[in-house]
Coordinates of C-alpha atoms in Angstrom, one line a residue:
Chain A
M103 CA 68.1 2.8 -13.6
T104 CA 71.5 2.3 -15.2
G105 CA 74.7 1.4 -13.5
L106 CA 73.2 0.0 -10.2
E107 CA 74.5 -3.3 -8.9
T108 CA 72.1 -5.6 -6.9
N109 CA 72.9 -7.9 -4.0
F110 CA 70.7 -10.6 -5.5
S111 CA 72.7 -13.7 -6.0
G112 CA 72.5 -17.4 -6.9
V113 CA 71.6 -18.4 -3.4
D114 CA 68.6 -16.0 -3.6
W115 CA 67.4 -17.6 -6.8
V116 CA 67.4 -21.0 -5.1
I117 CA 65.4 -19.6 -2.2
V118 CA 62.9 -18.1 -4.6
G119 CA 62.6 -21.3 -6.6
C120 CA 62.0 -23.5 -3.6
Y121 CA 59.4 -21.1 -2.1
L122 CA 57.4 -20.9 -5.4
L123 CA 57.5 -24.6 -6.0
G124 CA 56.3 -25.1 -2.4
T125 CA 53.2 -22.9 -3.0
V126 CA 52.3 -25.0 -6.1
A127 CA 52.6 -28.2 -4.1
V128 CA 50.1 -26.7 -1.6
G129 CA 47.6 -26.0 -4.5
L130 CA 48.0 -29.6 -5.6
Y131 CA 47.6 -31.0 -2.1
V132 CA 44.4 -29.1 -1.3
N133 CA 42.7 -30.2 -4.5
R134 CA 41.6 -33.4 -2.7
F135 CA 39.2 -31.3 -0.5
I136 CA 37.3 -29.7 -3.3
S137 CA 33.9 -31.3 -3.9
N138 CA 31.6 -28.5 -5.0
M139 CA 31.5 -24.8 -6.2
A140 CA 31.2 -23.5 -2.6
D141 CA 34.4 -25.3 -1.6
Y142 CA 36.1 -24.0 -4.7
V143 CA 35.0 -20.3 -4.5
V144 CA 34.5 -19.6 -0.7
A145 CA 36.4 -22.5 0.9
G146 CA 33.2 -24.2 2.0
R147 CA 32.5 -21.1 4.2
A148 CA 34.7 -22.7 6.9
V149 CA 37.4 -20.1 7.4
R150 CA 38.0 -18.8 11.0
T151 CA 39.1 -15.4 12.2
W152 CA 43.0 -15.7 12.2
L153 CA 43.2 -17.4 8.9
A154 CA 40.7 -15.0 7.4
V155 CA 42.7 -12.0 8.6
A156 CA 46.0 -13.6 7.2
S157 CA 44.3 -14.3 3.9
M158 CA 42.6 -10.8 3.6
T159 CA 45.9 -9.1 4.5
G160 CA 48.0 -11.4 2.4
S161 CA 45.8 -11.0 -0.6
E162 CA 45.7 -7.2 -0.3
L163 CA 49.5 -6.9 0.5
G164 CA 50.4 -8.0 -3.0
L165 CA 53.5 -7.1 -5.0
V166 CA 51.3 -4.7 -7.1
T167 CA 50.0 -3.0 -3.9
V168 CA 53.5 -2.7 -2.5
M169 CA 54.8 -1.3 -5.9
Y170 CA 52.1 1.3 -6.3
A171 CA 52.2 2.4 -2.6
A172 CA 56.0 2.7 -2.7
Q173 CA 55.6 4.7 -5.9
K174 CA 53.2 7.1 -4.1
G175 CA 55.7 7.4 -1.2
F176 CA 58.4 8.2 -3.8
T177 CA 56.4 10.8 -5.8
G178 CA 54.4 12.2 -2.9
G179 CA 56.6 12.0 0.2
F180 CA 55.1 11.7 3.7
S181 CA 51.9 13.2 2.5
A182 CA 51.1 9.9 0.9
F183 CA 50.5 8.5 4.4
H184 CA 47.0 10.0 4.3
I185 CA 46.1 7.1 2.0
A186 CA 47.3 4.6 4.7
V187 CA 45.2 6.4 7.3
V188 CA 41.9 6.3 5.4
A189 CA 42.7 2.7 4.3
G190 CA 43.0 1.7 8.0
I191 CA 40.2 3.7 9.6
V192 CA 37.4 2.8 7.2
P193 CA 37.7 -1.1 7.6
L194 CA 37.8 -0.5 11.4
L195 CA 34.5 1.4 11.2
V196 CA 33.1 -1.3 8.9
G197 CA 34.1 -3.9 11.5
F198 CA 32.2 -2.1 14.3
T199 CA 29.1 -1.2 12.2
G200 CA 29.0 -4.2 9.8
F201 CA 28.3 -1.7 7.0
I202 CA 27.5 -3.5 3.8
V203 CA 29.5 -6.7 4.5
V204 CA 27.3 -8.1 7.3
P205 CA 24.0 -7.8 5.3
L206 CA 25.9 -9.4 2.3
R207 CA 27.1 -12.3 4.6
K208 CA 23.6 -12.7 6.0
L209 CA 22.3 -13.2 2.5
G210 CA 25.0 -15.8 1.9
V211 CA 26.0 -14.4 -1.5
M212 CA 29.3 -15.4 -3.0
T213 CA 29.6 -12.4 -5.5
I214 CA 28.2 -8.9 -5.5
P215 CA 26.2 -9.4 -8.8
Q216 CA 24.5 -12.3 -7.0
Y217 CA 23.2 -9.6 -4.6
Y218 CA 22.1 -7.6 -7.5
G219 CA 20.1 -10.6 -8.7
L220 CA 18.4 -11.0 -5.3
R221 CA 17.6 -7.3 -5.0
F222 CA 17.0 -6.1 -8.5
G223 CA 16.5 -9.2 -10.7
Q224 CA 18.6 -11.4 -13.0
G225 CA 19.0 -8.7 -15.7
V226 CA 20.8 -6.4 -13.4
R227 CA 22.9 -9.3 -12.1
I228 CA 24.0 -10.2 -15.7
Y229 CA 24.7 -6.5 -16.6
G230 CA 26.5 -5.9 -13.3
G231 CA 28.5 -9.1 -13.7
I232 CA 29.7 -8.2 -17.2
L233 CA 30.8 -4.7 -16.0
L234 CA 32.5 -6.1 -12.9
A235 CA 34.4 -8.7 -14.9
V236 CA 35.5 -6.2 -17.6
A237 CA 36.6 -3.6 -15.0
G238 CA 38.2 -6.3 -12.9
V239 CA 40.2 -7.8 -15.7
L240 CA 41.3 -4.3 -16.9
N241 CA 42.2 -3.5 -13.3
M242 CA 44.6 -6.4 -13.3
G243 CA 46.0 -5.3 -16.7
M244 CA 49.2 -3.7 -15.3
F245 CA 50.0 -6.4 -12.7
L246 CA 52.4 -8.2 -15.1
K247 CA 54.1 -4.9 -16.0
A248 CA 54.6 -4.1 -12.3
G249 CA 55.9 -7.6 -11.7
A250 CA 58.3 -7.4 -14.6
I251 CA 59.7 -4.1 -13.3
F252 CA 60.1 -5.5 -9.9
V253 CA 61.9 -8.6 -11.1
T254 CA 64.2 -6.6 -13.4
A255 CA 65.2 -4.1 -10.7
L256 CA 65.5 -6.5 -7.8
T257 CA 67.4 -9.3 -9.5
G258 CA 69.4 -7.3 -12.1
L259 CA 68.0 -9.3 -15.0
N260 CA 68.3 -6.8 -17.9
D261 CA 67.5 -9.1 -20.8
P262 CA 63.8 -8.5 -21.7
M263 CA 63.6 -12.1 -22.9
Q264 CA 64.7 -13.4 -19.5
V265 CA 62.2 -11.2 -17.7
N266 CA 59.4 -12.3 -20.0
L267 CA 60.3 -16.0 -19.3
V268 CA 60.2 -15.4 -15.6
M269 CA 56.8 -13.6 -15.8
T270 CA 55.4 -16.3 -18.0
A271 CA 56.6 -19.0 -15.6
L272 CA 55.0 -17.2 -12.7
I273 CA 51.7 -17.0 -14.5
I274 CA 51.8 -20.7 -15.4
L275 CA 52.5 -21.5 -11.7
V276 CA 49.6 -19.3 -10.6
L277 CA 47.3 -21.0 -13.2
I278 CA 48.2 -24.5 -12.0
Y279 CA 47.5 -24.0 -8.3
T280 CA 44.5 -21.7 -8.7
T281 CA 42.7 -24.0 -11.2
M282 CA 43.5 -27.0 -8.9
G283 CA 42.8 -25.8 -5.4
G284 CA 40.4 -22.8 -5.8
M285 CA 39.9 -20.7 -2.7
V286 CA 41.4 -23.2 -0.2
S287 CA 44.8 -23.0 -2.0
V288 CA 44.4 -19.2 -2.3
I289 CA 43.9 -18.9 1.4
I290 CA 46.8 -21.2 2.4
T291 CA 49.2 -19.4 0.0
D292 CA 47.9 -16.0 1.3
Y293 CA 48.8 -17.1 4.8
L294 CA 52.3 -18.2 3.9
Q295 CA 52.8 -14.9 2.0
F296 CA 51.4 -12.9 4.9
V297 CA 54.0 -14.4 7.2
V298 CA 57.0 -14.0 4.9
L299 CA 56.1 -10.6 3.5
S300 CA 55.2 -9.0 6.8
F301 CA 58.4 -9.9 8.5
G302 CA 60.4 -9.2 5.3
L303 CA 59.0 -5.7 4.9
L304 CA 59.5 -4.9 8.6
L305 CA 63.1 -6.0 8.3
A306 CA 63.6 -3.9 5.2
C307 CA 62.2 -0.8 7.1
G308 CA 64.5 -1.5 10.0
L309 CA 67.6 -1.8 7.7
A310 CA 66.5 1.3 5.7
V311 CA 66.2 3.5 8.8
S312 CA 69.5 2.3 10.3
E313 CA 71.2 3.0 6.9
L314 CA 69.7 6.4 6.1
G315 CA 68.6 7.9 9.5
W316 CA 65.3 9.6 10.1
D317 CA 66.7 13.1 9.7
N318 CA 68.0 12.4 6.3
L319 CA 64.6 11.0 5.2
V320 CA 62.9 14.2 6.4
G321 CA 65.6 16.4 4.7
A322 CA 65.3 14.6 1.4
V323 CA 61.5 14.9 1.3
E324 CA 61.7 18.6 2.2
Q325 CA 64.3 19.2 -0.5
I326 CA 62.3 17.5 -3.3
H327 CA 58.7 18.1 -2.3
G328 CA 58.8 21.1 0.1
E329 CA 55.7 21.6 2.3
S330 CA 53.6 19.4 0.0
G331 CA 55.7 16.4 0.9
F332 CA 54.3 16.6 4.5
N333 CA 50.9 18.3 4.2
P334 CA 48.5 16.3 2.1
T335 CA 46.0 19.2 1.8
H336 CA 48.7 21.4 0.1
E337 CA 47.6 22.4 -3.4
D338 CA 51.0 21.6 -4.9
G339 CA 50.7 18.0 -3.6
F340 CA 47.7 15.8 -3.3
G341 CA 45.0 18.3 -2.3
I342 CA 41.5 17.9 -0.8
S343 CA 39.8 16.3 -3.8
Y344 CA 42.5 13.6 -4.1
M345 CA 42.1 12.9 -0.4
A346 CA 38.3 12.5 -0.9
W347 CA 39.0 10.2 -3.8
M348 CA 41.3 8.1 -1.6
L349 CA 38.7 8.0 1.2
L350 CA 36.3 6.5 -1.3
T351 CA 38.6 4.1 -3.1
A352 CA 41.4 3.1 -0.7
G353 CA 39.0 3.3 2.2
L354 CA 35.4 2.3 1.5
V355 CA 35.7 0.5 -1.8
S356 CA 38.8 -1.7 -1.2
S357 CA 37.3 -3.0 2.0
T358 CA 33.6 -3.3 1.3
I359 CA 32.8 -3.0 -2.4
W360 CA 35.8 -4.6 -4.1
Q361 CA 34.8 -8.2 -5.0
T362 CA 38.0 -9.9 -3.6
A363 CA 37.4 -8.3 -0.2
V364 CA 33.7 -9.3 -0.3
M365 CA 34.7 -12.9 -1.1
R366 CA 36.8 -13.0 2.1
A367 CA 33.7 -11.9 4.0
S368 CA 31.6 -14.5 2.2
S369 CA 34.1 -17.2 3.1
A370 CA 33.9 -16.4 6.8
E371 CA 32.3 -18.9 9.2
S372 CA 29.8 -16.4 10.8
E373 CA 28.8 -12.8 11.0
E374 CA 30.9 -12.4 14.1
V375 CA 33.9 -13.6 12.2
V376 CA 33.2 -11.0 9.5
R377 CA 33.2 -8.2 12.0
N378 CA 36.4 -9.5 13.7
L379 CA 37.9 -9.9 10.3
Y380 CA 37.4 -6.3 9.4
K381 CA 38.5 -5.0 12.9
W382 CA 41.8 -6.9 12.7
S383 CA 42.4 -6.4 9.0
S384 CA 42.2 -2.7 9.5
V385 CA 45.8 -2.9 10.7
G386 CA 46.7 -4.8 7.6
F387 CA 44.9 -2.3 5.4
L388 CA 46.9 0.5 7.1
I389 CA 50.2 -1.3 6.9
R390 CA 49.8 -2.4 3.2
F391 CA 50.1 1.3 2.3
L392 CA 52.2 2.6 5.2
L393 CA 55.3 0.3 5.0
P394 CA 55.7 0.4 1.2
Q395 CA 55.1 4.2 1.2
F396 CA 57.8 4.6 3.8
L397 CA 60.2 2.4 1.8
G398 CA 59.4 4.6 -1.3
I399 CA 60.4 7.6 0.8
C400 CA 63.6 5.8 1.8
A401 CA 64.3 5.0 -1.9
L402 CA 63.9 8.7 -2.7
A403 CA 66.4 9.7 0.1
Y404 CA 68.8 6.9 -0.9
F405 CA 69.0 7.8 -4.6
M406 CA 69.3 11.5 -4.0
D407 CA 72.8 10.9 -2.9
I408 CA 73.8 8.9 -6.0
P409 CA 74.5 11.3 -8.8
E410 CA 73.7 8.9 -11.7
A411 CA 70.4 7.8 -10.2
R412 CA 69.5 11.4 -9.2
S413 CA 70.0 12.6 -12.8
E414 CA 67.6 9.9 -14.1
L415 CA 64.9 10.4 -11.4
L416 CA 64.9 14.2 -11.2
T417 CA 64.3 16.9 -13.9
P418 CA 66.9 19.7 -14.1
D419 CA 64.6 21.9 -12.0
G420 CA 64.7 19.4 -9.2
S421 CA 61.2 17.8 -9.4
I422 CA 60.5 14.1 -10.0
V423 CA 60.5 12.9 -13.6
D424 CA 57.1 12.2 -15.2
S425 CA 57.8 8.5 -16.0
S426 CA 55.7 6.0 -14.2
E427 CA 58.0 3.1 -15.1
L428 CA 61.1 4.9 -13.7
T429 CA 59.5 6.0 -10.4
M430 CA 58.0 2.5 -10.0
S431 CA 61.4 0.9 -10.3
A432 CA 63.0 3.0 -7.6
F433 CA 61.6 0.8 -4.8
P434 CA 62.9 -2.6 -6.0
H435 CA 66.2 -1.1 -7.0
F436 CA 66.5 0.2 -3.4
L437 CA 65.7 -3.2 -2.0
G438 CA 68.3 -4.7 -4.2
Q439 CA 70.8 -2.3 -2.7
I440 CA 70.1 -2.4 1.0
L441 CA 69.1 -6.0 1.7
P442 CA 71.9 -8.6 2.2
V443 CA 72.2 -11.9 0.4
G444 CA 69.8 -14.5 1.6
I445 CA 67.4 -11.9 3.1
I446 CA 66.9 -10.5 -0.3
G447 CA 66.0 -14.0 -1.6
I448 CA 63.4 -14.4 1.2
V449 CA 61.9 -10.9 0.6
G450 CA 62.0 -11.5 -3.2
A451 CA 60.3 -14.9 -2.8
G452 CA 57.6 -13.3 -0.5
M453 CA 57.0 -10.5 -3.1
L454 CA 56.8 -12.9 -6.0
A455 CA 54.5 -15.1 -3.9
A456 CA 52.5 -12.0 -3.2
F457 CA 52.4 -11.4 -6.9
M458 CA 51.1 -14.9 -7.5
S459 CA 48.6 -14.6 -4.6
T460 CA 47.1 -11.4 -5.9
H461 CA 46.8 -13.0 -9.3
D462 CA 45.2 -16.2 -8.0
S463 CA 42.6 -14.2 -5.9
Y464 CA 41.7 -12.0 -8.8
L465 CA 41.7 -14.7 -11.4
L466 CA 39.4 -16.9 -9.3
C467 CA 37.2 -13.9 -8.5
W468 CA 36.6 -12.7 -12.1
A469 CA 36.3 -16.2 -13.5
S470 CA 33.7 -17.0 -10.8
V471 CA 31.8 -13.8 -11.6
I472 CA 31.7 -14.6 -15.3
V473 CA 30.4 -18.2 -14.6
E474 CA 28.0 -17.6 -11.7
D475 CA 26.7 -14.1 -12.7
V476 CA 26.7 -14.1 -16.4
I477 CA 26.8 -17.5 -18.0
V478 CA 24.7 -19.5 -15.6
P479 CA 21.9 -16.9 -15.3
L480 CA 21.9 -16.6 -19.2
R481 CA 21.4 -20.4 -19.3
G482 CA 18.5 -20.1 -16.9
G483 CA 20.5 -21.5 -14.0
E484 CA 20.9 -24.9 -15.5
M485 CA 24.5 -26.0 -15.3
S486 CA 26.1 -28.9 -13.5
T487 CA 28.8 -28.3 -10.8
R488 CA 31.3 -30.2 -12.9
S489 CA 30.6 -27.9 -15.9
R490 CA 30.8 -24.8 -13.7
L491 CA 34.2 -25.8 -12.3
L492 CA 35.5 -26.7 -15.8
L493 CA 34.3 -23.4 -17.2
A494 CA 35.8 -21.4 -14.3
R495 CA 39.1 -23.1 -14.8
L496 CA 39.0 -22.5 -18.6
L497 CA 38.2 -18.8 -18.0
I498 CA 41.1 -18.5 -15.6
V499 CA 43.5 -19.6 -18.4
L500 CA 41.9 -17.2 -20.9
I501 CA 42.1 -14.2 -18.6
G502 CA 45.8 -15.1 -17.9
V503 CA 46.5 -15.0 -21.7
F504 CA 44.7 -11.7 -22.1
L505 CA 46.8 -10.2 -19.2
L506 CA 50.0 -11.3 -20.9
I507 CA 49.0 -9.4 -24.1
W508 CA 47.5 -6.3 -22.3
S509 CA 50.5 -5.7 -20.1
L510 CA 52.8 -5.6 -23.1
W511 CA 50.5 -3.3 -25.2
Y512 CA 48.9 -0.7 -22.9
P513 CA 50.9 2.5 -22.3
L514 CA 50.5 3.3 -18.6
G515 CA 51.0 7.1 -18.6
Q516 CA 50.0 7.7 -15.0
D517 CA 50.9 6.5 -11.5
L518 CA 50.0 2.8 -11.1
L519 CA 47.7 3.5 -8.1
D520 CA 45.7 6.0 -10.2
Y521 CA 45.3 3.5 -13.0
M522 CA 44.2 0.9 -10.6
M523 CA 41.6 3.1 -8.9
I524 CA 40.2 4.6 -12.1
S525 CA 39.9 1.3 -13.9
G526 CA 38.2 -0.2 -10.9
A527 CA 35.9 2.8 -10.8
I528 CA 34.2 1.6 -14.0
Y529 CA 32.6 -1.0 -11.8
F530 CA 32.7 0.2 -8.2
T531 CA 31.1 3.7 -8.7
G532 CA 27.9 1.9 -9.9
A533 CA 28.3 -0.9 -7.4
L534 CA 28.6 1.6 -4.5
A535 CA 25.2 3.1 -5.4
L536 CA 23.6 -0.3 -5.8
L537 CA 24.9 -1.8 -2.6
V538 CA 24.5 1.2 -0.3
L539 CA 21.0 2.2 -1.6
G540 CA 19.9 -1.4 -2.3
I541 CA 20.6 -2.4 1.2
Y542 CA 19.6 0.7 3.1
W543 CA 16.9 2.3 0.9
K544 CA 13.7 0.3 0.2
R545 CA 12.7 2.3 -2.8
A546 CA 15.8 1.6 -4.8
S547 CA 14.6 0.2 -8.1
R548 CA 15.7 -1.8 -11.1
V549 CA 15.8 1.1 -13.5
G550 CA 17.8 3.1 -11.0
A551 CA 20.2 0.2 -10.8
Y552 CA 20.7 0.0 -14.5
L553 CA 21.3 3.8 -14.7
A554 CA 23.8 3.8 -11.8
L555 CA 25.8 0.9 -13.3
T556 CA 25.9 2.7 -16.7
A557 CA 27.1 6.0 -15.1
G558 CA 30.0 4.1 -13.6
G559 CA 31.3 3.7 -17.2
L560 CA 32.2 7.4 -17.2
A561 CA 35.2 6.6 -15.1
V562 CA 36.9 5.2 -18.2
F563 CA 37.7 8.9 -19.1
G564 CA 40.1 9.0 -16.2
L565 CA 42.6 6.8 -18.0
T566 CA 45.4 8.9 -19.6
P567 CA 45.5 7.1 -22.9
I568 CA 41.7 7.4 -23.3
Q569 CA 41.9 11.1 -22.5
K570 CA 44.6 11.5 -25.2
A571 CA 42.6 9.4 -27.7
V572 CA 39.4 11.6 -27.3
G573 CA 41.3 14.8 -27.2
L574 CA 40.5 15.7 -23.5
K575 CA 42.8 18.1 -21.7
K576 CA 44.5 16.5 -18.8
I577 CA 41.9 16.1 -16.1
E578 CA 42.8 14.5 -12.8
A579 CA 41.6 10.9 -12.5
A580 CA 40.4 11.7 -9.0
H581 CA 38.0 14.4 -10.3
I582 CA 36.6 12.1 -13.0
G583 CA 36.2 9.3 -10.5
L584 CA 34.4 11.5 -7.9
C585 CA 32.1 12.8 -10.7
A586 CA 31.3 9.2 -11.8
A587 CA 30.5 8.2 -8.3
G588 CA 28.2 11.2 -7.7
A589 CA 26.5 10.6 -11.1
A590 CA 25.9 7.0 -10.2
L591 CA 24.3 7.8 -6.8
A592 CA 22.2 10.7 -8.3
L593 CA 20.9 8.5 -11.2
M594 CA 20.1 5.6 -8.8
V595 CA 18.0 8.0 -6.7
I596 CA 16.3 9.7 -9.7
G597 CA 15.7 6.5 -11.6
S598 CA 14.2 4.8 -8.5
L599 CA 11.9 7.7 -7.8
L600 CA 10.8 8.1 -11.5
F601 CA 10.5 4.4 -12.2
P602 CA 9.8 2.5 -9.0
D603 CA 9.6 -1.3 -9.1
K604 CA 6.0 -2.6 -9.5
E605 CA 6.0 -4.2 -6.1
T606 CA 7.3 -1.0 -4.4
A607 CA 4.8 1.1 -6.3
K608 CA 1.9 -1.2 -5.3
Q609 CA 3.1 -1.1 -1.7
G610 CA 3.2 2.7 -1.8
E611 CA -0.4 2.8 -3.2
A612 CA -1.6 0.4 -0.5
D613 CA 0.1 2.6 2.2
E614 CA -1.7 5.7 0.9
Chain B
M82 CA 55.4 21.4 8.7
S83 CA 56.9 20.2 12.0
D84 CA 53.3 19.3 13.2
W85 CA 52.9 17.1 10.2
I86 CA 56.3 15.4 10.7
T87 CA 55.3 14.6 14.3
I88 CA 51.9 13.2 13.2
W89 CA 53.5 11.0 10.5
S90 CA 56.3 9.7 12.8
I91 CA 53.8 8.8 15.5
L92 CA 51.6 7.0 12.9
L93 CA 54.6 5.1 11.5
A94 CA 56.0 4.0 14.9
G95 CA 52.5 3.2 16.2
G96 CA 51.4 1.4 13.0
I97 CA 54.6 -0.7 12.9
G98 CA 54.3 -1.6 16.6
I99 CA 50.7 -2.7 16.4
Y100 CA 51.4 -4.6 13.2
V101 CA 54.3 -6.6 14.8
V102 CA 52.0 -7.8 17.5
M103 CA 49.2 -8.6 15.1
A104 CA 51.5 -10.4 12.7
I105 CA 52.7 -12.7 15.6
F106 CA 49.1 -13.5 16.7
V107 CA 47.9 -14.1 13.1
A108 CA 50.9 -16.3 12.2
I109 CA 50.2 -18.6 15.2
G110 CA 46.4 -18.4 15.1
G111 CA 46.4 -18.8 11.3
A112 CA 48.4 -22.0 11.5
K113 CA 45.9 -23.5 13.9
D114 CA 43.0 -22.4 11.7
I115 CA 44.5 -24.1 8.7
R116 CA 44.6 -27.4 10.6
K117 CA 41.0 -27.0 11.6
L118 CA 40.0 -26.1 8.0
F119 CA 41.6 -29.2 6.6
R120 CA 39.9 -31.4 9.3
S121 CA 36.5 -29.8 8.7
M122 CA 36.7 -30.1 4.9
D123 CA 38.0 -33.6 5.1
K124 CA 35.1 -34.6 7.4
K125 CA 32.6 -32.9 5.1
K126 CA 33.9 -34.8 2.1
R127 CA 33.9 -38.1 4.0
D128 CA 30.4 -37.6 5.2
K129 CA 29.3 -36.7 1.6
E130 CA 30.9 -39.9 0.3
K131 CA 29.3 -41.9 3.1
N132 CA 25.9 -40.5 2.3
L133 CA 26.4 -41.2 -1.4
E134 CA 27.3 -44.8 -0.6
A135 CA 24.3 -45.2 1.7
H136 CA 22.1 -43.7 -1.0
K137 CA 23.4 -46.2 -3.6
Q138 CA 22.9 -49.2 -1.3
F139 CA 19.3 -48.0 -0.5
R140 CA 18.6 -47.9 -4.2
R141 CA 19.9 -51.4 -4.8

C-alpha cells in the first residue's frame, strides 16, 4: 500500500539481526549432540511434554500461518474464527482418543510413508513418499512470497532487490542451522520463537484493541461484510461446505495427518507424552488462527479510516479487492503502524524466526521423506548413516533453491490459506484414507492404497492457475478438496474389497 | 447477528486468557526440558563413545 509510513527503525534492525544470528548459533551448538539419523530427524525421541508443546506450537505458529490467518480475518471478518474453533477442538479430541497418532507412535515410525511400508509394502511407501514430498514442497512454494510481503510491509523496504537480499539471507541462515543441527536445533529454535511470538502477538492484540476499540471493530466488519462477517454459515461468506473443508484440513489433517505434526508425535518420549502434547497443543492450534485473524480484522477497521488505503483495499462498490498480495500485506502494514519502536523489532524478529522455523521443520521433513521413504527403499535399504545424513543435507539445499525460483514464478491467484490447503490435499486426501482405514480396518489392501493415493492427485485442480490452464470455470478449492477426499476414501474401500491382499484373502477363506 | 458477536467475543477473551496461562507454563517448563534434553543426548553420546572404545580394546 502506498504512502504509509512504518515505525520500524534502525534499532529494530539491530534487534532482528541479533536475534537471527542467535538462532544460527543454537544450530551450530547442538550439532555436537547428533550421532545418528534418529537424533537428526526425531531428536533421539527424547523430547518431553513442555518442550514438545512449545515446539509443536512454535512450528505451527509460523509467519506464513500468521499471514494467511490474518488475511482470512481481513477478507472474512469474525466468521473466520470458525477455522480457529475447529483447529482447536480436533487436536483436543485427538489428545483424549489418541486417534491415529498413538498407533503411529506405538509403531515407532518417523514418517507417514514408513507406516505405508509396514502396512501395505515398500511399493506403496515409495509411491506415497514421492507424492508426499511433491505436495509438501509445492505447499511450501508460497512461503518466500509471504515472507517477502511481510518484510516489505513491516520494514518499509520498497526496493525489490533489498527484499530479495533479505529473503535470500534468511534462507541461507535456515539452511545452515537445519543442515547442522537437525531436529534438535529445530526444537530449540521453535521454543525461542514460541516465547517471543506468543507474547509479541498478545501485546499487538492489546495495543490494537486499545487503539481501535471493540465497537469500532464490530462496526467495520458489519459495514464491509454485513451478516456474513459474523455468521460463517451465511451463503455470501464461507458457507457450510467451506466449514466442512476447514474441519478436515485445519482440524484433522493439520494435527494428525500432516507430516510435520506427526514428526512431533514421533519425537515424543512416550505415548502419554503424545496424548498430553495434543491436549495442550490444542490451545496453540486455536490461537495460531484466532490471534492473527483478530489482527486481520483490526487491520480492516484501521485502514477503513485512512482514505488512501481504503481506496486501494476496497472496490468502488465497497467490497474487498480480489488481490491476494494486497489483502495479505494489510496485516504487516498494520503492525508497522501500531507497534512502537523496539517492540516492532522484537515482534519482527519473532515473525522472521517463525518464518525460519517453519522452513527448517518443513525442509527437514521433506528431505527426510525423500531419503528414508524413496531413495533408501529403492536401494533395498542399504545406505550408511553417514550417506543418509549427507543426502538429507544436500536435498535441503536443493529444495531451498527450488523454493526461491517457484515463489518468484508462480501466480498465486487465491487466498494463501486456500493455496496451502489445496496443494497439501494432493497428498493428504490419499494419506487420510490410508491412515484411517489402514489403522482401523483390517481389510484395507495394497491396491486400495494405490488407488486412494492416486485419487488425491485430483486436488491439483483446486489451484487457480491450473483451473485457468485447463479451461475449468471457477470452482471453489473447498469443493474440489472435499471431492478428492471422498474419492480417495471410496477408492480405498472399493479397491480393498475387489483386490484384497493375499494374506487377508487366505485369512478370509480360513475363517469361512 | 448479536448472538454471533457474543460467541466470538467470548471465544476471543477465553482463548487469549487460556493461552496466556499456557504460554507461561510452557515457557518455564520448556526451558527445563531443554536442559534435560541436552543432558540425555550428551549422556547417550558419551555412552556410545565409551562402548565403541571398549569394543576397540576388546578387538585388540
